[in-house]
Short mmCIF file of C-alpha atoms in Angstrom, two decimals:
data_model
loop_
_atom_site.label_atom_id
_atom_site.label_comp_id
_atom_site.label_asym_id
_atom_site.label_seq_id
_atom_site.Cartn_x
_atom_site.Cartn_y
_atom_site.Cartn_z
CA MET A 1 0.04 0.00 -0.06
CA ASP A 2 1.21 3.53 -0.80
CA ALA A 3 2.83 5.35 2.14
CA ARG A 4 0.50 8.25 1.64
CA PHE A 5 -2.31 6.02 3.03
CA PHE A 6 -0.49 5.52 6.28
CA SER A 7 -0.70 8.86 7.70
CA ARG A 8 -4.47 8.93 6.92
CA LEU A 9 -4.80 5.59 8.64
CA HIS A 10 -2.72 6.79 11.63
CA LYS A 11 -5.14 9.66 12.03
CA ILE A 12 -8.27 7.33 11.56
CA GLU A 13 -7.01 5.15 14.44
CA GLU A 14 -6.22 8.08 16.72
CA ILE A 15 -9.84 9.40 16.28
CA LEU A 16 -11.40 5.50 16.71
CA SER A 17 -9.52 5.34 20.08
CA LYS A 18 -10.58 8.74 21.34
CA THR A 19 -14.43 7.72 20.42
CA LEU A 20 -14.05 4.37 21.68
CA PRO A 21 -11.22 4.29 24.38
CA PRO A 22 -10.04 1.08 26.00
CA LYS A 23 -11.40 2.30 29.22
CA ALA A 24 -13.89 5.01 30.41
CA ASN A 25 -12.40 8.26 31.12
CA ALA A 26 -14.43 11.33 32.54
CA GLU A 27 -14.35 13.23 29.41
CA TRP A 28 -15.78 10.32 27.13
CA GLN A 29 -18.31 9.58 30.06
CA GLN A 30 -19.81 12.81 29.98
CA LEU A 31 -19.86 13.05 26.15
CA SER A 32 -21.48 9.48 26.08
CA PHE A 33 -23.97 9.47 28.73
CA GLY A 34 -23.99 12.99 30.70
CA ALA A 35 -24.01 12.96 34.46
CA LEU A 36 -24.50 9.59 35.90
CA ASP A 37 -24.98 8.33 39.44
CA ASP A 38 -21.75 7.98 41.50
CA CYS A 39 -22.18 4.31 42.03
CA VAL A 40 -21.51 3.75 38.32
CA GLN A 41 -18.16 2.03 38.06
CA GLN A 42 -15.61 1.16 35.41
CA GLU A 43 -16.66 -2.51 35.42
CA HIS A 44 -20.34 -1.27 34.26
CA LEU A 45 -19.08 0.56 31.57
CA GLY A 46 -16.79 -1.91 30.66
CA GLN A 47 -19.47 -4.18 29.75
CA LEU A 48 -20.11 -2.01 26.76
CA ILE A 49 -16.73 -0.96 25.87
CA ALA A 50 -14.93 -4.36 26.01
CA PRO A 51 -16.80 -6.63 23.58
CA ASN A 52 -16.60 -3.68 20.92
CA TYR A 53 -12.87 -2.31 21.64
CA ASN A 54 -11.47 -5.82 21.76
CA LEU A 55 -13.23 -6.39 18.02
CA ILE A 56 -11.74 -3.24 16.85
CA SER A 57 -8.51 -3.55 18.27
CA LEU A 58 -8.16 -6.71 16.14
CA GLY A 59 -7.72 -4.67 12.98
CA GLY A 60 -9.71 -4.73 10.03
CA LYS A 61 -9.16 -3.29 6.63
CA ARG A 62 -10.30 0.28 7.44
CA TRP A 63 -11.03 0.99 3.80
CA ARG A 64 -14.72 2.67 4.50
CA PRO A 65 -13.29 5.47 6.70
CA LEU A 66 -10.32 5.96 4.53
CA LEU A 67 -12.74 6.24 1.57
CA LEU A 68 -14.76 8.79 3.73
CA VAL A 69 -11.56 10.96 4.23
CA LEU A 70 -10.54 10.52 0.46
CA CYS A 71 -13.96 11.67 -0.83
CA ALA A 72 -13.69 14.66 1.43
CA GLU A 73 -10.42 15.59 -0.15
CA LEU A 74 -11.77 14.98 -3.62
CA ALA A 75 -14.68 17.15 -3.10
CA ALA A 76 -12.66 19.84 -1.09
CA GLU A 77 -10.18 19.77 -4.01
CA ALA A 78 -12.86 20.43 -6.60
CA LYS A 79 -14.62 22.90 -4.37
CA CYS A 80 -11.33 24.75 -3.58
CA ASN A 81 -12.18 24.30 0.19
CA CYS A 82 -9.93 24.96 3.11
CA ALA A 83 -8.35 21.86 5.02
CA ALA A 84 -10.96 22.45 7.95
CA SER A 85 -13.44 20.22 5.79
CA THR A 86 -10.90 17.37 5.84
CA GLU A 87 -10.53 17.63 9.64
CA VAL A 88 -14.35 17.22 9.77
CA ALA A 89 -14.21 14.14 7.78
CA TYR A 90 -11.65 12.60 10.01
CA ARG A 91 -13.96 13.11 12.90
CA LEU A 92 -16.85 11.73 11.26
CA THR A 93 -14.90 8.42 10.50
CA PRO A 94 -16.31 6.66 13.64
CA LEU A 95 -19.75 6.93 12.11
CA VAL A 96 -18.72 4.24 9.49
CA GLU A 97 -16.14 2.03 11.55
CA LEU A 98 -18.29 1.80 14.62
CA SER A 99 -21.40 1.07 12.81
CA HIS A 100 -19.71 -1.66 10.88
CA THR A 101 -18.21 -3.20 14.17
CA SER A 102 -21.62 -3.26 15.56
CA SER A 103 -23.24 -4.91 12.47
CA LEU A 104 -20.19 -7.75 12.87
CA ILE A 105 -21.17 -8.45 16.22
CA MET A 106 -25.01 -8.78 15.36
CA ASP A 107 -23.93 -10.81 12.16
CA ASP A 108 -22.13 -13.39 14.03
CA ILE A 109 -24.87 -13.90 16.61
CA GLU A 110 -27.43 -14.30 13.66
CA ASP A 111 -25.31 -16.43 11.82
CA SER A 112 -24.22 -18.59 14.76
CA ALA A 113 -20.75 -18.00 13.83
CA ASP A 114 -17.90 -18.83 16.23
CA MET A 115 -15.15 -16.73 15.09
CA ARG A 116 -14.49 -13.38 13.92
CA ARG A 117 -10.84 -12.12 12.58
CA GLY A 118 -9.24 -15.10 14.03
CA LYS A 119 -10.55 -14.98 17.50
CA PRO A 120 -13.75 -16.27 19.19
CA ALA A 121 -16.79 -14.15 18.28
CA ALA A 122 -18.04 -11.51 20.98
CA HIS A 123 -21.14 -13.51 21.78
CA ILE A 124 -18.79 -16.49 22.57
CA THR A 125 -16.23 -14.69 24.68
CA TYR A 126 -18.63 -12.26 26.83
CA GLY A 127 -22.04 -14.41 26.49
CA LEU A 128 -25.02 -13.77 24.14
CA ASP A 129 -26.73 -11.03 26.35
CA ALA A 130 -23.72 -8.88 26.71
CA ALA A 131 -22.83 -8.98 23.15
CA LEU A 132 -26.15 -8.14 22.17
CA ASN A 133 -26.57 -5.27 24.48
CA ALA A 134 -23.08 -3.98 23.62
CA GLY A 135 -23.19 -4.21 19.85
CA SER A 136 -26.65 -2.43 19.94
CA TRP A 137 -25.33 0.34 21.99
CA LEU A 138 -22.05 0.86 19.79
CA GLY A 139 -24.64 1.78 16.67
CA TYR A 140 -25.92 4.74 18.92
CA GLU A 141 -22.63 5.62 20.22
CA ALA A 142 -21.09 5.98 16.90
CA THR A 143 -23.11 9.44 16.52
CA ILE A 144 -21.30 11.13 19.58
CA CYS A 145 -18.88 12.22 16.92
CA ILE A 146 -21.66 14.44 15.28
CA ASP A 147 -22.32 15.94 18.64
CA ASP A 148 -18.73 16.63 19.31
CA LEU A 149 -18.43 18.75 16.14
CA ASN A 150 -18.67 22.65 16.08
CA LEU A 151 -21.00 22.65 13.16
CA PRO A 152 -24.39 24.28 12.08
CA ALA A 153 -27.32 22.43 13.41
CA GLU A 154 -28.65 21.99 9.97
CA LEU A 155 -25.43 20.49 8.80
CA LYS A 156 -25.43 18.05 11.98
CA ASN A 157 -28.95 17.19 11.33
CA THR A 158 -27.84 16.20 7.88
CA PHE A 159 -25.48 13.79 8.88
CA TYR A 160 -27.80 12.28 11.68
CA SER A 161 -30.37 11.82 8.97
CA LEU A 162 -28.02 10.12 6.58
CA TYR A 163 -26.88 7.91 9.25
CA LEU A 164 -30.08 6.70 10.39
CA LEU A 165 -31.55 5.83 6.90
CA GLU A 166 -28.45 4.06 5.85
CA LEU A 167 -28.68 2.00 9.15
CA ARG A 168 -32.40 1.11 8.64
CA ARG A 169 -31.28 -0.21 4.96
CA LEU A 170 -28.58 -2.24 6.44
CA HIS A 171 -31.14 -3.87 8.72
CA LEU A 172 -33.35 -4.62 5.75
CA GLY A 173 -30.59 -6.25 3.83
CA GLN A 174 -29.90 -8.28 6.86
CA ALA A 175 -33.75 -9.25 7.18
CA MET A 176 -33.64 -10.60 3.44
CA ASP A 177 -30.25 -12.50 4.20
CA ILE A 178 -32.01 -14.07 7.26
CA LEU A 179 -35.01 -14.96 5.51
CA TRP A 180 -33.13 -16.88 2.88
CA HIS A 181 -30.50 -18.84 5.18
CA ARG A 182 -33.33 -19.78 7.63
CA ASN A 183 -35.36 -21.56 4.75
CA PRO A 184 -33.21 -23.92 2.78
CA ALA A 185 -35.73 -24.41 0.09
CA LEU A 186 -36.18 -20.62 -0.50
CA ILE A 187 -33.62 -19.58 -3.35
CA PRO A 188 -33.85 -15.81 -4.10
CA SER A 189 -33.16 -14.63 -7.69
CA VAL A 190 -29.78 -12.95 -8.43
CA GLU A 191 -31.75 -9.63 -8.42
CA GLU A 192 -32.99 -10.15 -5.22
CA TYR A 193 -29.60 -11.14 -4.09
CA THR A 194 -28.05 -7.94 -5.59
CA ALA A 195 -30.87 -5.82 -3.66
CA MET A 196 -30.00 -7.53 -0.48
CA VAL A 197 -26.31 -6.85 -0.82
CA ARG A 198 -26.87 -3.20 -1.70
CA ASN A 199 -28.44 -2.74 1.48
CA LYS A 200 -26.52 -5.15 4.00
CA THR A 201 -22.93 -4.50 2.44
CA GLY A 202 -23.31 -1.30 0.03
CA THR A 203 -24.94 0.78 2.77
CA LEU A 204 -21.69 1.33 4.52
CA ALA A 205 -19.66 2.18 1.66
CA ARG A 206 -22.70 4.41 0.25
CA MET A 207 -22.55 6.10 3.90
CA ALA A 208 -18.96 6.62 3.86
CA VAL A 209 -18.69 8.31 0.42
CA LYS A 210 -21.83 10.56 1.06
CA ILE A 211 -20.55 11.78 4.41
CA GLY A 212 -17.20 12.50 2.95
CA ILE A 213 -18.39 14.24 -0.11
CA LEU A 214 -20.66 16.44 2.20
CA ALA A 215 -17.95 16.97 4.69
CA GLY A 216 -15.69 18.27 1.84
CA GLY A 217 -18.26 20.67 0.79
CA GLY A 218 -20.00 18.69 -1.98
CA THR A 219 -23.76 19.11 -2.75
CA ALA A 220 -26.35 16.85 -1.68
CA GLU A 221 -26.92 15.60 -5.40
CA GLU A 222 -23.26 14.92 -5.74
CA ALA A 223 -23.27 12.95 -2.69
CA GLU A 224 -26.23 10.96 -3.86
CA ARG A 225 -24.46 10.25 -7.14
CA ALA A 226 -21.25 9.41 -5.41
CA GLY A 227 -23.13 7.11 -2.99
CA LYS A 228 -24.87 5.07 -5.66
CA ILE A 229 -21.53 4.45 -7.46
CA ALA A 230 -19.95 3.47 -3.82
CA GLU A 231 -22.69 0.85 -3.04
CA ASP A 232 -21.92 -0.96 -6.06
CA ILE A 233 -18.27 -1.23 -4.90
CA GLY A 234 -19.89 -2.62 -1.63
CA VAL A 235 -21.53 -5.21 -3.83
CA GLY A 236 -18.51 -6.29 -5.59
CA PHE A 237 -16.62 -6.90 -2.52
CA GLN A 238 -19.36 -8.99 -1.08
CA ILE A 239 -19.15 -11.07 -4.02
CA ILE A 240 -15.38 -11.23 -3.69
CA ASP A 241 -16.16 -12.44 0.01
CA ASP A 242 -18.45 -14.99 -1.45
CA VAL A 243 -15.94 -16.46 -3.65
CA THR A 244 -13.13 -16.21 -1.28
CA ASN A 245 -15.20 -18.37 1.51
CA LEU A 246 -15.42 -21.01 -1.04
CA THR A 247 -11.99 -21.06 -2.29
CA THR A 248 -9.23 -20.21 0.27
CA GLY A 249 -11.40 -19.18 2.96
CA ASN A 250 -11.89 -15.49 4.67
CA PRO A 251 -9.23 -14.25 6.85
CA GLY A 252 -10.14 -15.31 10.21
CA LYS A 253 -12.63 -17.91 9.57
CA LYS A 254 -12.62 -21.20 8.10
CA ARG A 255 -13.53 -22.04 4.42
CA GLY A 256 -17.07 -22.89 3.87
CA ASP A 257 -18.68 -21.33 6.76
CA ASP A 258 -21.30 -19.82 4.64
CA ILE A 259 -22.53 -23.23 3.59
CA VAL A 260 -22.85 -23.93 7.45
CA GLU A 261 -24.86 -20.85 7.83
CA GLY A 262 -26.87 -21.50 4.80
CA LYS A 263 -25.90 -18.52 2.59
CA LYS A 264 -27.50 -18.14 -0.61
CA SER A 265 -24.32 -16.31 -2.16
CA LEU A 266 -24.00 -15.38 -5.75
CA PRO A 267 -21.77 -18.68 -6.60
CA VAL A 268 -24.48 -20.66 -5.35
CA LEU A 269 -27.18 -18.80 -7.25
CA LEU A 270 -25.14 -18.80 -10.59
CA HIS A 271 -24.58 -22.57 -10.22
CA LEU A 272 -28.51 -23.30 -9.58
CA GLN A 273 -29.17 -21.04 -12.52
CA ASP A 274 -27.27 -23.19 -14.78
CA HIS A 275 -28.11 -26.44 -13.02
CA PRO A 276 -31.53 -26.33 -11.48
CA ASN A 277 -31.75 -30.04 -10.91
CA ALA A 278 -28.84 -29.66 -8.45
CA GLN A 279 -30.92 -27.78 -5.92
CA GLN A 280 -32.05 -30.73 -3.80
CA LYS A 281 -28.60 -32.35 -3.63
CA LEU A 282 -26.95 -28.93 -2.66
CA GLY A 283 -29.90 -28.09 -0.11
CA SER A 284 -29.37 -31.49 1.39
CA LEU A 285 -25.63 -30.82 1.87
CA PHE A 286 -26.51 -27.37 3.37
CA GLU A 287 -28.70 -28.98 5.97
CA THR A 288 -26.21 -31.44 6.91
CA ALA A 289 -23.32 -29.01 7.12
CA ARG A 290 -25.54 -26.82 9.51
CA ALA A 291 -26.16 -29.70 11.65
CA GLU A 292 -22.73 -31.16 11.88
CA GLY A 293 -20.71 -27.82 11.66
CA ILE A 294 -17.72 -26.53 10.03
CA ASN A 295 -15.85 -29.81 10.10
CA SER A 296 -18.64 -31.68 8.29
CA PRO A 297 -17.88 -33.56 5.10
CA ALA A 298 -20.77 -31.86 3.54
CA VAL A 299 -19.22 -28.55 3.44
CA GLU A 300 -16.32 -29.95 1.13
CA ALA A 301 -18.76 -32.09 -0.73
CA ALA A 302 -21.01 -28.83 -1.24
CA ILE A 303 -17.90 -26.85 -2.51
CA ALA A 304 -16.99 -29.77 -4.79
CA LEU A 305 -20.32 -29.68 -6.19
CA LEU A 306 -20.40 -25.98 -7.11
CA SER A 307 -16.92 -26.41 -8.41
CA THR A 308 -18.53 -28.55 -11.18
CA SER A 309 -19.52 -25.41 -13.04
CA ASP A 310 -17.92 -22.27 -13.65
CA ALA A 311 -20.18 -20.36 -11.34
CA ILE A 312 -17.56 -19.63 -8.72
CA GLU A 313 -15.12 -17.95 -11.41
CA LYS A 314 -18.03 -16.18 -13.07
CA ALA A 315 -18.77 -14.54 -9.66
CA ARG A 316 -15.13 -13.80 -9.04
CA LEU A 317 -14.69 -11.82 -12.43
CA GLN A 318 -18.00 -10.08 -11.62
CA GLY A 319 -17.07 -8.89 -8.13
CA ASN A 320 -13.61 -7.79 -9.55
CA GLU A 321 -15.10 -5.89 -12.55
CA LEU A 322 -17.68 -4.10 -10.28
CA VAL A 323 -15.04 -3.09 -8.14
CA GLU A 324 -12.37 -1.96 -10.71
CA THR A 325 -15.13 -0.03 -12.82
CA LYS A 326 -17.05 1.76 -10.04
CA SER A 327 -13.84 2.85 -8.15
CA ARG A 328 -12.69 4.54 -11.27
CA GLU A 329 -16.11 5.83 -11.78
CA LEU A 330 -15.97 7.28 -8.34
CA ALA A 331 -12.32 8.85 -8.54
CA ALA A 332 -13.61 10.83 -11.84
CA LEU A 333 -16.55 12.47 -9.93
CA TYR A 334 -15.41 15.88 -10.42
CA GLY A 335 -13.33 15.31 -13.41
CA THR A 336 -10.24 16.06 -11.56
CA ASP A 337 -7.14 13.88 -11.51
CA GLY A 338 -5.23 15.02 -8.36
CA GLU A 339 -3.91 12.88 -5.31
CA PRO A 340 -7.57 11.90 -3.77
CA SER A 341 -8.68 10.63 -7.24
CA GLN A 342 -5.44 8.74 -7.70
CA LEU A 343 -5.45 7.31 -4.35
CA ILE A 344 -9.32 6.31 -4.54
CA ILE A 345 -8.19 4.23 -7.58
CA GLU A 346 -5.11 2.76 -5.88
CA LEU A 347 -6.83 1.81 -2.74
CA PHE A 348 -9.19 -0.54 -4.40
CA ALA A 349 -6.61 -1.74 -6.94
CA THR A 350 -4.33 -2.80 -3.80
CA MET A 351 -7.40 -4.49 -2.08
CA LEU A 352 -8.19 -6.37 -5.21
CA LYS A 353 -4.62 -7.58 -5.57
CA LYS A 354 -4.98 -9.10 -2.06
#
């Protein structure tokens, strides 16, 4: 990765650590909760902080908050805005990364997943009740970064409305996914799958880009146009994740855990489009894998069946093409070729190489 990313990522990490510290401090506590009873102790606050902070500290790509900053720089360059707009963008990055972390905790619970980023999932480590509560809280806590900004009330309300809209869409996407993986016989169309991913995965990319464009001085129309481009980038990465799950396995997880969870991923849908008679056999393997877990022979048997067609490769090519094409379209939003534009293209090119 280009060294120009590192200073930006370092600043993002500083902002995240301040927004969600490893332990509560007086300033953070006042901003987050206002005045509390004296009997509220560190151990009480830690029930909220620890499950989330530990997951964030395990890393993650951080490409969404980085994209937010780069889009702010892109708009600021086009509008000849001052550096203050970029500072606002950095301070808004928790909206994206904390809501993403919240969604991961919930996703692992809903999918009965045991691992996340190579470690036991939050509900395994802290218990289902604590993980649910902490993960839910983080989605609200993320908005503290808006409250902490010295901005006009109208602009703050714009960021609030944008954030809440995208979170509602995220939950709609998750609802569609849950419906399908809870019903083995229910096979969505490719169009339904794409609509689901636009909301479940694309919404965070869309949020990042829209916030960045607005923070950089762009118009609502420009932010909306950029958001529609970005949601397709999110779709592309979800497709790539679908493929990776069935090939090398996603980092920190075991190959084929989508099969255990009953996911109707794009490779599955493309295979069934061309081989509808395989639905009963594949459904049986999915049910066996769900019952027996990730080490079930049914997992590899299902992957072998999917590999008898070109569905996995077709999905891979589709995902790569979406990310490459749409990232270039986003970089060209203002018709400029400055550093922000170049870095947006390079960011996604680097991620595709991985």
